[in-house]
Amino acid sequence: MRIWTSEHTFHHPWETVTQAAWRKYPNPMNPAVEAIDIVDRKVSNGVLKTHRLISSHWGLPTWASRFLGADKTCYASEHSEVNPRQKVMTLQTKNLTFCNEVSVVERLTYSPHPTKDDCTLLKQEAVVTIKNIPLSSFIEDYLTRTISSNAGKGRQAMEWVISRINDEVQELTHSAKKGMEDITTSAKNSMGGLNHFAEDALPNLHFDK
C-alpha cells in the first residue's frame, strides 16, 4: 500500500474555486479525463451531495497492461459533498475498472485558507493498493508517481477554468454596464423628444375664454 498526500493554495476565493471544481472537465490541461456523468444529486440539511461517474484514460505502459489487461477507458465512482455554511467541499473517488487488482482511493478537500484572505486550501490524499498480481510494490510506486503528476495537471486545469469564470464575470459586468448606458441614453432621447414636442406644441395651443 502507498499513501500520497499534498496541499496546494489557490489564490482565489472558496466560492470561485468550488465552482471551478464542478466545471473542471473536459479540460485541455488534462485530457486524460474523457467524460463525467451525474448519477445522483440531492440536498440534505443544506448540504449538496452528488454521485458522479468519471471516464478516463490511464495510459498504462506495456508492462503494466500485461498484468492488468488491455489499456482502455477506465471508470471511477466519485461521491462529493458541498457544505456552503461551513465552506467545505469534499470529493472521494474510487476506481471501478481493475478493482480486483488495483484499489485507488483519492480524497480532495477544498476549504478557505486558515491564514490567507480570499485564498482556498486544497488537501489531497490518495491510497494505492495492489493485490493478486506480481510486482505489486513496483506498480504501486508507478501509480503513486502518476497520481502526483496528474495532481499538477489538475491544478493547471482548475486555473484554466477559473480564468474562464473570471472572463465570464467581466463580460457579464460589461454587458450589464452597457445595457444600463443604453437604457439611460434611450431615456434621455425620449425626454428630449418630449421636450421638443412640448416646445413646438405650446405656441400653437389656443384657449377659449
Short mmCIF file of C-alpha atoms in Angstrom, two decimals:
data_model
loop_
_atom_site.label_atom_id
_atom_site.label_comp_id
_atom_site.label_asym_id
_atom_site.label_seq_id
_atom_site.Cartn_x
_atom_site.Cartn_y
_atom_site.Cartn_z
CA MET A 1 0.00 0.00 0.00
CA ARG A 2 1.20 3.52 -0.81
CA ILE A 3 -0.21 6.77 0.64
CA TRP A 4 0.33 10.06 -1.17
CA THR A 5 -0.62 13.45 0.31
CA SER A 6 -0.33 17.02 -0.89
CA GLU A 7 -1.51 20.56 -0.15
CA HIS A 8 -1.96 23.44 -2.57
CA THR A 9 -3.13 27.03 -2.19
CA PHE A 10 -5.36 28.62 -4.83
CA HIS A 11 -5.20 32.41 -4.73
CA HIS A 12 -8.93 32.67 -5.33
CA PRO A 13 -11.99 32.71 -3.02
CA TRP A 14 -13.57 29.41 -1.99
CA GLU A 15 -16.76 30.14 -3.96
CA THR A 16 -14.80 30.59 -7.18
CA VAL A 17 -12.64 27.50 -6.67
CA THR A 18 -15.55 25.20 -5.87
CA GLN A 19 -17.46 26.47 -8.89
CA ALA A 20 -14.40 25.65 -10.99
CA ALA A 21 -14.27 22.15 -9.47
CA TRP A 22 -17.72 21.42 -10.94
CA ARG A 23 -16.65 22.70 -14.35
CA LYS A 24 -13.18 21.17 -14.31
CA TYR A 25 -13.66 18.62 -17.11
CA PRO A 26 -13.42 18.20 -20.05
CA ASN A 27 -10.26 20.30 -19.98
CA PRO A 28 -7.34 20.72 -22.42
CA MET A 29 -4.90 20.89 -19.49
CA ASN A 30 -5.71 17.29 -18.50
CA PRO A 31 -7.17 15.41 -21.50
CA ALA A 32 -6.93 12.04 -19.71
CA VAL A 33 -10.42 12.64 -18.24
CA GLU A 34 -12.83 11.94 -21.07
CA ALA A 35 -16.27 12.44 -19.50
CA ILE A 36 -18.15 12.95 -16.24
CA ASP A 37 -21.79 11.90 -15.79
CA ILE A 38 -24.05 12.68 -12.84
CA VAL A 39 -25.62 9.54 -11.37
CA ASP A 40 -27.46 11.11 -8.44
CA ARG A 41 -27.73 14.54 -6.79
CA LYS A 42 -29.67 15.76 -3.77
CA VAL A 43 -29.64 18.36 -0.99
CA SER A 44 -29.76 17.10 2.60
CA ASN A 45 -29.74 19.52 5.55
CA GLY A 46 -28.33 22.24 3.32
CA VAL A 47 -25.51 20.00 2.02
CA LEU A 48 -25.30 19.24 -1.71
CA LYS A 49 -24.48 15.55 -2.23
CA THR A 50 -23.54 14.30 -5.69
CA HIS A 51 -22.57 10.93 -7.15
CA ARG A 52 -20.75 11.06 -10.49
CA LEU A 53 -19.21 8.51 -12.86
CA ILE A 54 -15.81 9.51 -14.27
CA SER A 55 -14.40 8.10 -17.52
CA SER A 56 -10.65 8.47 -18.02
CA HIS A 57 -7.65 7.01 -19.82
CA TRP A 58 -4.90 5.77 -17.52
CA GLY A 59 -2.24 5.50 -20.22
CA LEU A 60 -0.73 2.32 -18.81
CA PRO A 61 2.71 1.26 -20.04
CA THR A 62 3.03 -2.03 -21.89
CA TRP A 63 4.43 -3.93 -18.91
CA ALA A 64 1.52 -2.86 -16.68
CA SER A 65 -1.04 -3.80 -19.30
CA ARG A 66 0.35 -7.34 -19.30
CA PHE A 67 -0.64 -7.71 -15.66
CA LEU A 68 -3.87 -5.70 -15.60
CA GLY A 69 -5.22 -6.28 -19.10
CA ALA A 70 -5.52 -4.12 -22.18
CA ASP A 71 -5.23 -0.37 -21.66
CA LYS A 72 -8.70 1.08 -22.10
CA THR A 73 -11.18 3.64 -20.86
CA CYS A 74 -11.38 3.32 -17.09
CA TYR A 75 -14.24 4.24 -14.80
CA ALA A 76 -14.33 5.61 -11.28
CA SER A 77 -17.08 6.47 -8.83
CA GLU A 78 -16.99 9.90 -7.19
CA HIS A 79 -19.03 11.00 -4.16
CA SER A 80 -18.89 14.65 -3.20
CA GLU A 81 -20.40 16.97 -0.59
CA VAL A 82 -20.59 20.75 -0.59
CA ASN A 83 -21.42 22.48 2.69
CA PRO A 84 -21.92 26.20 1.91
CA ARG A 85 -22.39 27.16 5.57
CA GLN A 86 -19.09 25.67 6.70
CA LYS A 87 -17.46 26.36 3.32
CA VAL A 88 -16.11 22.86 2.84
CA MET A 89 -16.20 20.77 -0.33
CA THR A 90 -15.04 17.15 -0.26
CA LEU A 91 -14.70 14.67 -3.11
CA GLN A 92 -13.83 10.99 -2.74
CA THR A 93 -13.11 8.88 -5.80
CA LYS A 94 -12.59 5.13 -6.13
CA ASN A 95 -11.76 3.23 -9.31
CA LEU A 96 -14.22 0.68 -10.69
CA THR A 97 -12.05 -0.65 -13.53
CA PHE A 98 -9.31 -3.12 -12.46
CA CYS A 99 -10.80 -3.02 -8.96
CA ASN A 100 -9.97 -6.70 -8.33
CA GLU A 101 -6.27 -5.95 -8.77
CA VAL A 102 -5.92 -2.21 -8.11
CA SER A 103 -7.54 -0.01 -5.50
CA VAL A 104 -7.04 3.76 -5.81
CA VAL A 105 -8.99 5.87 -3.33
CA GLU A 106 -8.48 9.61 -3.64
CA ARG A 107 -9.89 12.31 -1.36
CA LEU A 108 -9.86 16.06 -2.02
CA THR A 109 -10.94 18.77 0.41
CA TYR A 110 -11.41 22.44 -0.51
CA SER A 111 -11.74 24.95 2.34
CA PRO A 112 -10.90 28.63 2.95
CA HIS A 113 -7.22 29.09 3.74
CA PRO A 114 -6.80 29.48 7.52
CA THR A 115 -4.30 32.37 7.29
CA LYS A 116 -4.63 33.89 3.80
CA ASP A 117 -7.65 36.01 2.89
CA ASP A 118 -9.52 35.21 -0.33
CA CYS A 119 -7.47 32.03 -0.79
CA THR A 120 -8.52 28.37 -0.85
CA LEU A 121 -6.60 25.42 0.58
CA LEU A 122 -6.74 22.10 -1.27
CA LYS A 123 -5.77 18.97 0.63
CA GLN A 124 -5.30 15.75 -1.36
CA GLU A 125 -4.76 12.19 -0.27
CA ALA A 126 -4.54 9.02 -2.34
CA VAL A 127 -4.23 5.45 -1.12
CA VAL A 128 -2.97 2.91 -3.68
CA THR A 129 -3.23 -0.83 -3.02
CA ILE A 130 -2.22 -3.63 -5.42
CA LYS A 131 -3.28 -7.24 -4.84
CA ASN A 132 -3.22 -10.63 -6.55
CA ILE A 133 -0.57 -9.69 -9.12
CA PRO A 134 3.26 -9.82 -9.12
CA LEU A 135 5.48 -6.74 -8.75
CA SER A 136 2.81 -5.12 -6.60
CA SER A 137 5.22 -2.69 -4.91
CA PHE A 138 6.62 -1.59 -8.25
CA ILE A 139 3.15 -0.93 -9.67
CA GLU A 140 2.10 0.91 -6.50
CA ASP A 141 5.11 3.21 -6.87
CA TYR A 142 4.32 3.79 -10.55
CA LEU A 143 0.67 4.66 -9.88
CA THR A 144 1.62 6.94 -6.98
CA ARG A 145 4.01 8.88 -9.23
CA THR A 146 1.27 9.08 -11.87
CA ILE A 147 -1.18 10.47 -9.30
CA SER A 148 1.37 13.10 -8.27
CA SER A 149 1.89 14.13 -11.89
CA ASN A 150 -1.85 14.23 -12.58
CA ALA A 151 -2.37 16.37 -9.48
CA GLY A 152 -0.21 19.06 -11.07
CA LYS A 153 -2.20 18.83 -14.29
CA GLY A 154 -5.41 19.02 -12.25
CA ARG A 155 -4.32 22.28 -10.62
CA GLN A 156 -3.49 23.73 -14.03
CA ALA A 157 -6.93 22.61 -15.20
CA MET A 158 -8.52 24.41 -12.23
CA GLU A 159 -6.65 27.65 -13.02
CA TRP A 160 -7.78 27.37 -16.66
CA VAL A 161 -11.42 27.09 -15.58
CA ILE A 162 -11.09 29.89 -13.02
CA SER A 163 -9.68 32.14 -15.75
CA ARG A 164 -12.72 31.37 -17.91
CA ILE A 165 -15.06 32.10 -14.98
CA ASN A 166 -13.38 35.47 -14.35
CA ASP A 167 -13.67 36.31 -18.06
CA GLU A 168 -17.38 35.44 -17.97
CA VAL A 169 -17.91 37.68 -14.94
CA GLN A 170 -16.13 40.57 -16.65
CA GLU A 171 -18.17 40.03 -19.81
CA LEU A 172 -21.43 39.99 -17.83
CA THR A 173 -20.38 43.11 -15.94
CA HIS A 174 -19.52 44.86 -19.21
CA SER A 175 -22.82 43.77 -20.79
CA ALA A 176 -24.80 44.95 -17.76
CA LYS A 177 -22.98 48.30 -17.76
CA LYS A 178 -23.54 48.75 -21.49
CA GLY A 179 -27.20 47.80 -21.05
CA MET A 180 -27.65 50.44 -18.36
CA GLU A 181 -25.90 53.03 -20.55
CA ASP A 182 -28.21 52.15 -23.46
CA ILE A 183 -31.27 52.46 -21.22
CA THR A 184 -30.05 55.82 -19.89
CA THR A 185 -29.34 57.10 -23.41
CA SER A 186 -32.74 55.91 -24.62
CA ALA A 187 -34.46 57.61 -21.68
CA LYS A 188 -32.60 60.86 -22.33
CA ASN A 189 -33.54 60.74 -26.01
CA SER A 190 -37.18 60.11 -25.09
CA MET A 191 -37.19 63.05 -22.67
CA GLY A 192 -35.51 65.21 -25.32
CA GLY A 193 -38.20 64.25 -27.80
CA LEU A 194 -40.95 65.12 -25.34
CA ASN A 195 -39.34 68.50 -24.61
CA HIS A 196 -39.11 69.31 -28.33
CA PHE A 197 -42.73 68.23 -28.79
CA ALA A 198 -43.82 70.48 -25.93
CA GLU A 199 -41.84 73.43 -27.26
CA ASP A 200 -43.40 73.04 -30.70
CA ALA A 201 -46.93 72.41 -29.46
CA LEU A 202 -47.33 75.05 -26.76
CA PRO A 203 -47.19 78.12 -29.08
CA ASN A 204 -49.95 76.65 -31.20
CA LEU A 205 -52.31 75.99 -28.32
CA HIS A 206 -55.41 78.26 -28.13
CA PHE A 207 -57.50 78.54 -25.03
CA ASP A 208 -61.14 79.74 -25.28
CA LYS A 209 -62.05 82.40 -22.78
#
